[in-house]
Each structure stands twice: as C-alpha cells, then as structure tokens.
C-alpha positions as YAML, in Angstrom:
chain: A
units: angstrom
residues:
- id: 1
  name: MET
  ca: [-8.22, -2.32, 2.89]
- id: 2
  name: LEU
  ca: [-8.04, -5.68, 4.79]
- id: 3
  name: MET
  ca: [-11.28, -5.16, 7.17]
- id: 4
  name: TYR
  ca: [-13.21, -4.00, 3.77]
- id: 5
  name: PRO
  ca: [-14.46, -6.79, 2.87]
- id: 6
  name: GLN
  ca: [-15.44, -8.36, 6.51]
- id: 7
  name: LEU
  ca: [-17.03, -4.58, 6.61]
- id: 8
  name: ALA
  ca: [-18.87, -4.81, 3.06]
- id: 9
  name: GLY
  ca: [-19.81, -8.36, 4.33]
- id: 10
  name: ARG
  ca: [-20.47, -7.59, 7.60]
- id: 11
  name: ALA
  ca: [-22.75, -4.60, 6.89]
- id: 12
  name: PRO
  ca: [-24.35, -4.56, 4.05]
- id: 13
  name: GLY
  ca: [-25.88, -1.33, 3.91]
- id: 14
  name: CYS
  ca: [-22.06, 0.31, 4.12]
- id: 15
  name: ALA
  ca: [-20.95, -0.65, 0.50]
- id: 16
  name: LEU
  ca: [-21.18, 1.98, -0.77]
- id: 17
  name: HIS
  ca: [-19.11, 3.47, 1.37]
- id: 18
  name: VAL
  ca: [-17.34, 0.64, 0.92]
- id: 19
  name: ALA
  ca: [-16.75, 1.37, -2.60]
- id: 20
  name: GLN
  ca: [-15.96, 4.62, -1.27]
- id: 21
  name: MET
  ca: [-12.95, 3.54, 0.56]
- id: 22
  name: LEU
  ca: [-11.29, 1.95, -1.65]
- id: 23
  name: GLU
  ca: [-11.33, 4.01, -4.70]
- id: 24
  name: GLN
  ca: [-9.81, 6.72, -2.15]
- id: 25
  name: HIS
  ca: [-7.19, 3.99, -1.31]
- id: 26
  name: ARG
  ca: [-6.42, 3.43, -4.82]
- id: 27
  name: GLN
  ca: [-6.19, 7.40, -5.26]
- id: 28
  name: VAL
  ca: [-3.62, 7.57, -1.92]
- id: 29
  name: ARG
  ca: [-1.11, 5.08, -3.25]
- id: 30
  name: VAL
  ca: [-1.29, 6.39, -6.90]
- id: 31
  name: ARG
  ca: [-0.24, 9.79, -5.28]
- id: 32
  name: LEU
  ca: [2.53, 8.09, -2.60]
- id: 33
  name: ASP
  ca: [4.18, 6.48, -5.92]
- id: 34
  name: ASP
  ca: [4.07, 9.45, -7.36]
- id: 35
  name: ILE
  ca: [5.50, 11.52, -4.42]
- id: 36
  name: GLU
  ca: [8.09, 9.15, -4.26]
- id: 37
  name: PRO
  ca: [10.49, 9.02, -7.25]
- id: 38
  name: VAL
  ca: [10.69, 12.41, -6.53]
- id: 39
  name: ARG
  ca: [10.96, 12.44, -2.39]
- id: 40
  name: ARG
  ca: [14.15, 10.50, -2.58]
- id: 41
  name: PRO
  ca: [16.46, 12.65, -5.01]
- id: 42
  name: TRP
  ca: [15.03, 15.72, -3.30]
- id: 43
  name: THR
  ca: [16.19, 14.41, 0.34]
- id: 44
  name: GLU
  ca: [19.60, 13.91, -1.01]
- id: 45
  name: THR
  ca: [19.89, 16.81, -2.69]
- id: 46
  name: ALA
  ca: [16.80, 19.55, -1.57]
- id: 47
  name: ASP
  ca: [16.67, 20.97, -4.97]
- id: 48
  name: LYS
  ca: [14.42, 23.50, -5.48]
- id: 49
  name: ALA
  ca: [12.54, 22.33, -8.53]
- id: 50
  name: ALA
  ca: [11.93, 18.94, -7.17]
- id: 51
  name: SER
  ca: [10.78, 20.76, -3.61]
- id: 52
  name: GLU
  ca: [8.28, 22.55, -5.82]
- id: 53
  name: ALA
  ca: [6.95, 18.88, -7.04]
- id: 54
  name: LEU
  ca: [7.31, 17.20, -4.46]
- id: 55
  name: THR
  ca: [5.62, 20.48, -2.32]
- id: 56
  name: GLU
  ca: [2.92, 20.14, -4.86]
- id: 57
  name: ARG
  ca: [2.30, 16.40, -4.44]
- id: 58
  name: TYR
  ca: [1.74, 16.36, -0.91]
- id: 59
  name: GLU
  ca: [-0.65, 19.01, -0.95]
- id: 60
  name: ASP
  ca: [-2.30, 16.68, -3.12]
- id: 61
  name: LEU
  ca: [-2.01, 13.88, -1.28]
- id: 62
  name: SER
  ca: [-3.26, 16.19, 1.90]
- id: 63
  name: ASN
  ca: [-6.32, 16.92, 0.28]
- id: 64
  name: LEU
  ca: [-7.37, 14.08, -0.80]
- id: 65
  name: LEU
  ca: [-5.93, 12.43, 3.02]
- id: 66
  name: LYS
  ca: [-7.96, 15.15, 4.75]
- id: 67
  name: VAL
  ca: [-11.25, 14.07, 2.94]
- id: 68
  name: HIS
  ca: [-10.92, 9.93, 3.59]
- id: 69
  name: LEU
  ca: [-9.64, 9.75, 6.79]
- id: 70
  name: ARG
  ca: [-12.63, 12.53, 7.82]
- id: 71
  name: ARG
  ca: [-14.88, 10.22, 6.22]
- id: 72
  name: GLU
  ca: [-12.97, 7.07, 7.68]
- id: 73
  name: VAL
  ca: [-13.19, 8.12, 10.83]
- id: 74
  name: THR
  ca: [-17.25, 9.26, 10.72]
- id: 75
  name: GLU
  ca: [-18.72, 7.08, 8.48]
- id: 76
  name: VAL
  ca: [-16.66, 3.76, 8.72]
- id: 77
  name: ILE
  ca: [-14.55, 3.00, 11.90]
- id: 78
  name: PRO
  ca: [-17.84, 3.44, 13.77]
- id: 79
  name: VAL
  ca: [-19.28, 0.42, 12.17]
- id: 80
  name: VAL
  ca: [-16.06, -1.18, 11.95]
- id: 81
  name: ASP
  ca: [-15.93, -0.76, 15.82]
- id: 82
  name: ARG
  ca: [-19.74, -2.88, 15.64]
- id: 83
  name: VAL
  ca: [-18.90, -5.72, 13.26]
- id: 84
  name: LEU
  ca: [-14.92, -6.97, 13.90]
- id: 85
  name: ASN
  ca: [-13.76, -8.21, 16.64]
- id: 86
  name: GLU
  ca: [-10.80, -7.36, 18.69]
- id: 87
  name: LYS
  ca: [-7.56, -9.78, 17.00]
- id: 88
  name: GLU
  ca: [-9.09, -8.95, 13.57]
- id: 89
  name: MET
  ca: [-8.99, -5.14, 14.65]
- id: 90
  name: LYS
  ca: [-5.72, -5.62, 15.43]
- id: 91
  name: ALA
  ca: [-4.89, -7.68, 11.89]
- id: 92
  name: VAL
  ca: [-5.69, -4.63, 9.94]
- id: 93
  name: GLY
  ca: [-3.53, -2.67, 12.09]
- id: 94
  name: GLU
  ca: [-0.45, -5.12, 11.50]
- id: 95
  name: HIS
  ca: [-1.23, -5.19, 7.88]
- id: 96
  name: GLY
  ca: [-1.46, -1.30, 7.28]
- id: 97
  name: ILE
  ca: [2.15, -1.15, 8.50]
- id: 98
  name: GLY
  ca: [3.39, -4.06, 6.44]
- id: 99
  name: GLN
  ca: [2.04, -1.88, 3.32]
- id: 100
  name: LEU
  ca: [4.85, 0.71, 3.96]
- id: 101
  name: ASP
  ca: [8.32, 1.21, 3.84]
- id: 102
  name: LYS
  ca: [8.76, 2.09, 7.89]
- id: 103
  name: LYS
  ca: [11.20, 5.38, 7.37]
- id: 104
  name: PHE
  ca: [8.78, 6.54, 5.17]
- id: 105
  name: LEU
  ca: [5.78, 5.49, 7.52]
- id: 106
  name: VAL
  ca: [7.17, 6.80, 10.82]
- id: 107
  name: SER
  ca: [7.58, 10.27, 9.07]
- id: 108
  name: TYR
  ca: [4.51, 10.17, 7.46]
- id: 109
  name: LEU
  ca: [2.49, 9.66, 10.41]
- id: 110
  name: GLY
  ca: [2.66, 13.37, 11.09]
- id: 111
  name: MET
  ca: [1.43, 14.11, 8.10]
- id: 112
  name: VAL
  ca: [-1.36, 11.65, 9.02]
- id: 113
  name: LEU
  ca: [-1.77, 13.25, 12.14]
- id: 114
  name: ALA
  ca: [-2.12, 16.80, 11.38]
- id: 115
  name: THR
  ca: [-5.17, 15.72, 9.33]
- id: 116
  name: ASN
  ca: [-7.25, 15.38, 12.09]
- id: 117
  name: PRO
  ca: [-8.81, 17.14, 15.15]
- id: 118
  name: PRO
  ca: [-6.67, 16.65, 18.07]
- id: 119
  name: GLN
  ca: [-8.33, 14.44, 20.12]
- id: 120
  name: ASP
  ca: [-9.33, 11.98, 16.92]
- id: 121
  name: ARG
  ca: [-5.52, 12.34, 16.51]
- id: 122
  name: LYS
  ca: [-5.16, 10.29, 20.79]
- id: 123
  name: GLU
  ca: [-7.61, 7.33, 19.06]
- id: 124
  name: LEU
  ca: [-5.59, 6.88, 15.94]
- id: 125
  name: PHE
  ca: [-2.50, 6.87, 17.70]
- id: 126
  name: LYS
  ca: [-2.95, 4.75, 20.37]
- id: 127
  name: GLU
  ca: [-3.91, 2.10, 17.75]
- id: 128
  name: ILE
  ca: [-0.46, 2.57, 16.21]
- id: 129
  name: PRO
  ca: [1.48, -0.23, 17.79]
- id: 130
  name: PRO
  ca: [3.73, 0.42, 20.12]
- id: 131
  name: PRO
  ca: [6.84, 0.38, 18.35]
- id: 132
  name: ILE
  ca: [5.88, 2.67, 15.84]
- id: 133
  name: ARG
  ca: [5.04, 4.92, 18.15]
- id: 134
  name: LEU
  ca: [7.89, 4.91, 19.90]
- id: 135
  name: ALA
  ca: [9.96, 5.46, 16.59]
- id: 136
  name: TYR
  ca: [7.98, 8.74, 15.72]
- id: 137
  name: ARG
  ca: [7.86, 10.19, 19.48]
- id: 138
  name: LEU
  ca: [11.53, 9.56, 19.03]
- id: 139
  name: VAL
  ca: [12.70, 10.66, 15.67]
- id: 140
  name: GLY
  ca: [9.44, 10.83, 13.21]
- id: 141
  name: ARG
  ca: [7.93, 13.84, 14.64]
- id: 142
  name: ARG
  ca: [11.14, 15.72, 14.18]
- id: 143
  name: MET
  ca: [11.86, 14.37, 10.62]
- id: 144
  name: TYR
  ca: [8.02, 15.32, 9.96]
- id: 145
  name: ARG
  ca: [8.70, 18.79, 11.16]
- id: 146
  name: ARG
  ca: [11.93, 19.26, 9.07]
- id: 147
  name: GLN
  ca: [10.00, 17.50, 6.09]
- id: 148
  name: TYR
  ca: [6.93, 20.30, 6.43]
- id: 149
  name: SER
  ca: [9.16, 23.39, 7.33]
- id: 150
  name: THR
  ca: [10.98, 22.55, 4.17]
- id: 151
  name: LEU
  ca: [8.35, 22.13, 1.64]
- id: 152
  name: PHE
  ca: [6.29, 25.01, 2.60]
- id: 153
  name: PRO
  ca: [8.88, 27.69, 3.93]
- id: 154
  name: GLY
  ca: [7.16, 30.29, 6.08]
- id: 155
  name: ARG
  ca: [3.77, 28.06, 6.75]
- id: 156
  name: ARG
  ca: [3.40, 27.36, 10.20]
- id: 157
  name: ILE
  ca: [3.40, 22.87, 10.99]
- id: 158
  name: PRO
  ca: [0.63, 21.06, 11.74]
- id: 159
  name: GLU
  ca: [0.30, 19.97, 15.51]
- id: 160
  name: THR
  ca: [0.41, 16.00, 16.14]
- id: 161
  name: LEU
  ca: [1.71, 14.42, 18.93]
...
C-alpha cells in the first residue's frame, strides 16, 4: 500500500486503478482477519468443521487474490516500474513483508505464487527478500503443500516454485 500514494501523485491517470487496488487490499485484510481465528485452532486440532470453514475462507481469499494480483501485475506494476525508483521499490517490498506474521507469510507465499502464471511467479519471487525466499524454499513450500492438501483433499496442489 506504500506505493499507491506515490503512484497516484506521479501517474494521475491511474487514480481509478489506485482506488480499486486500495479497496481490494482492504478486502484482503478483512479476509485475512477472518481466516486467522479459524486457522490457529485448526493447526492444532485439524477439526473437520474448522477445516471446512477454513477451506471456504481460503477459497474466498484465493478468488479475490486471483483478480487483484492479475490486475496489479498487468495494470499497476508496469506504471510503478516507470514512476518509482529502486530505493522506493525496495521500501515498498520491505513494508509489505513487515505487515504479516513471518511464519504465516512463508506458508502463505505459496498461495500467492500459485495464483500467478509461471513467469510472473519467477518475477515475483525475485522481488522477495533473500531471507524470505530461503525460508520458503526450506520450509514454506512444504507448509503450503501440506496446508493446501489438508484444506482441499483430493485436489491437485497448484504449482509454485
């Protein structure tokens, strides 16, 4: 969200996209807040009712993220690349990572990567700070796969990296 005020100021033609992206970010936060009270107990009990509730919440979040990330990558990021400098881009990445619980972030990264086409996944992953990339490779991918297969039994686990 750190980039949006700068984007709106430097590329006024993107004001509508900025407003839409900010609203979708608010919706993501609402959904994440809705997931957390179900996810924490579920990780300890794997209760069937909690699993179903969590599945429903993750599917809702996934649907929102698919739309949001696709639009962000195709409509916003190309403009951001033109109007923000490298230092500002680094600050944007660090700000985003600082907003989430690290353990959740590492496993959730799999969900984010899975919503993107393969080439976009690679580009997105390059932008992630090295410690988070390493944590994802060491444990996050496995956490994502385990969580996904438990939440969505019988479904093919979407590829990440």
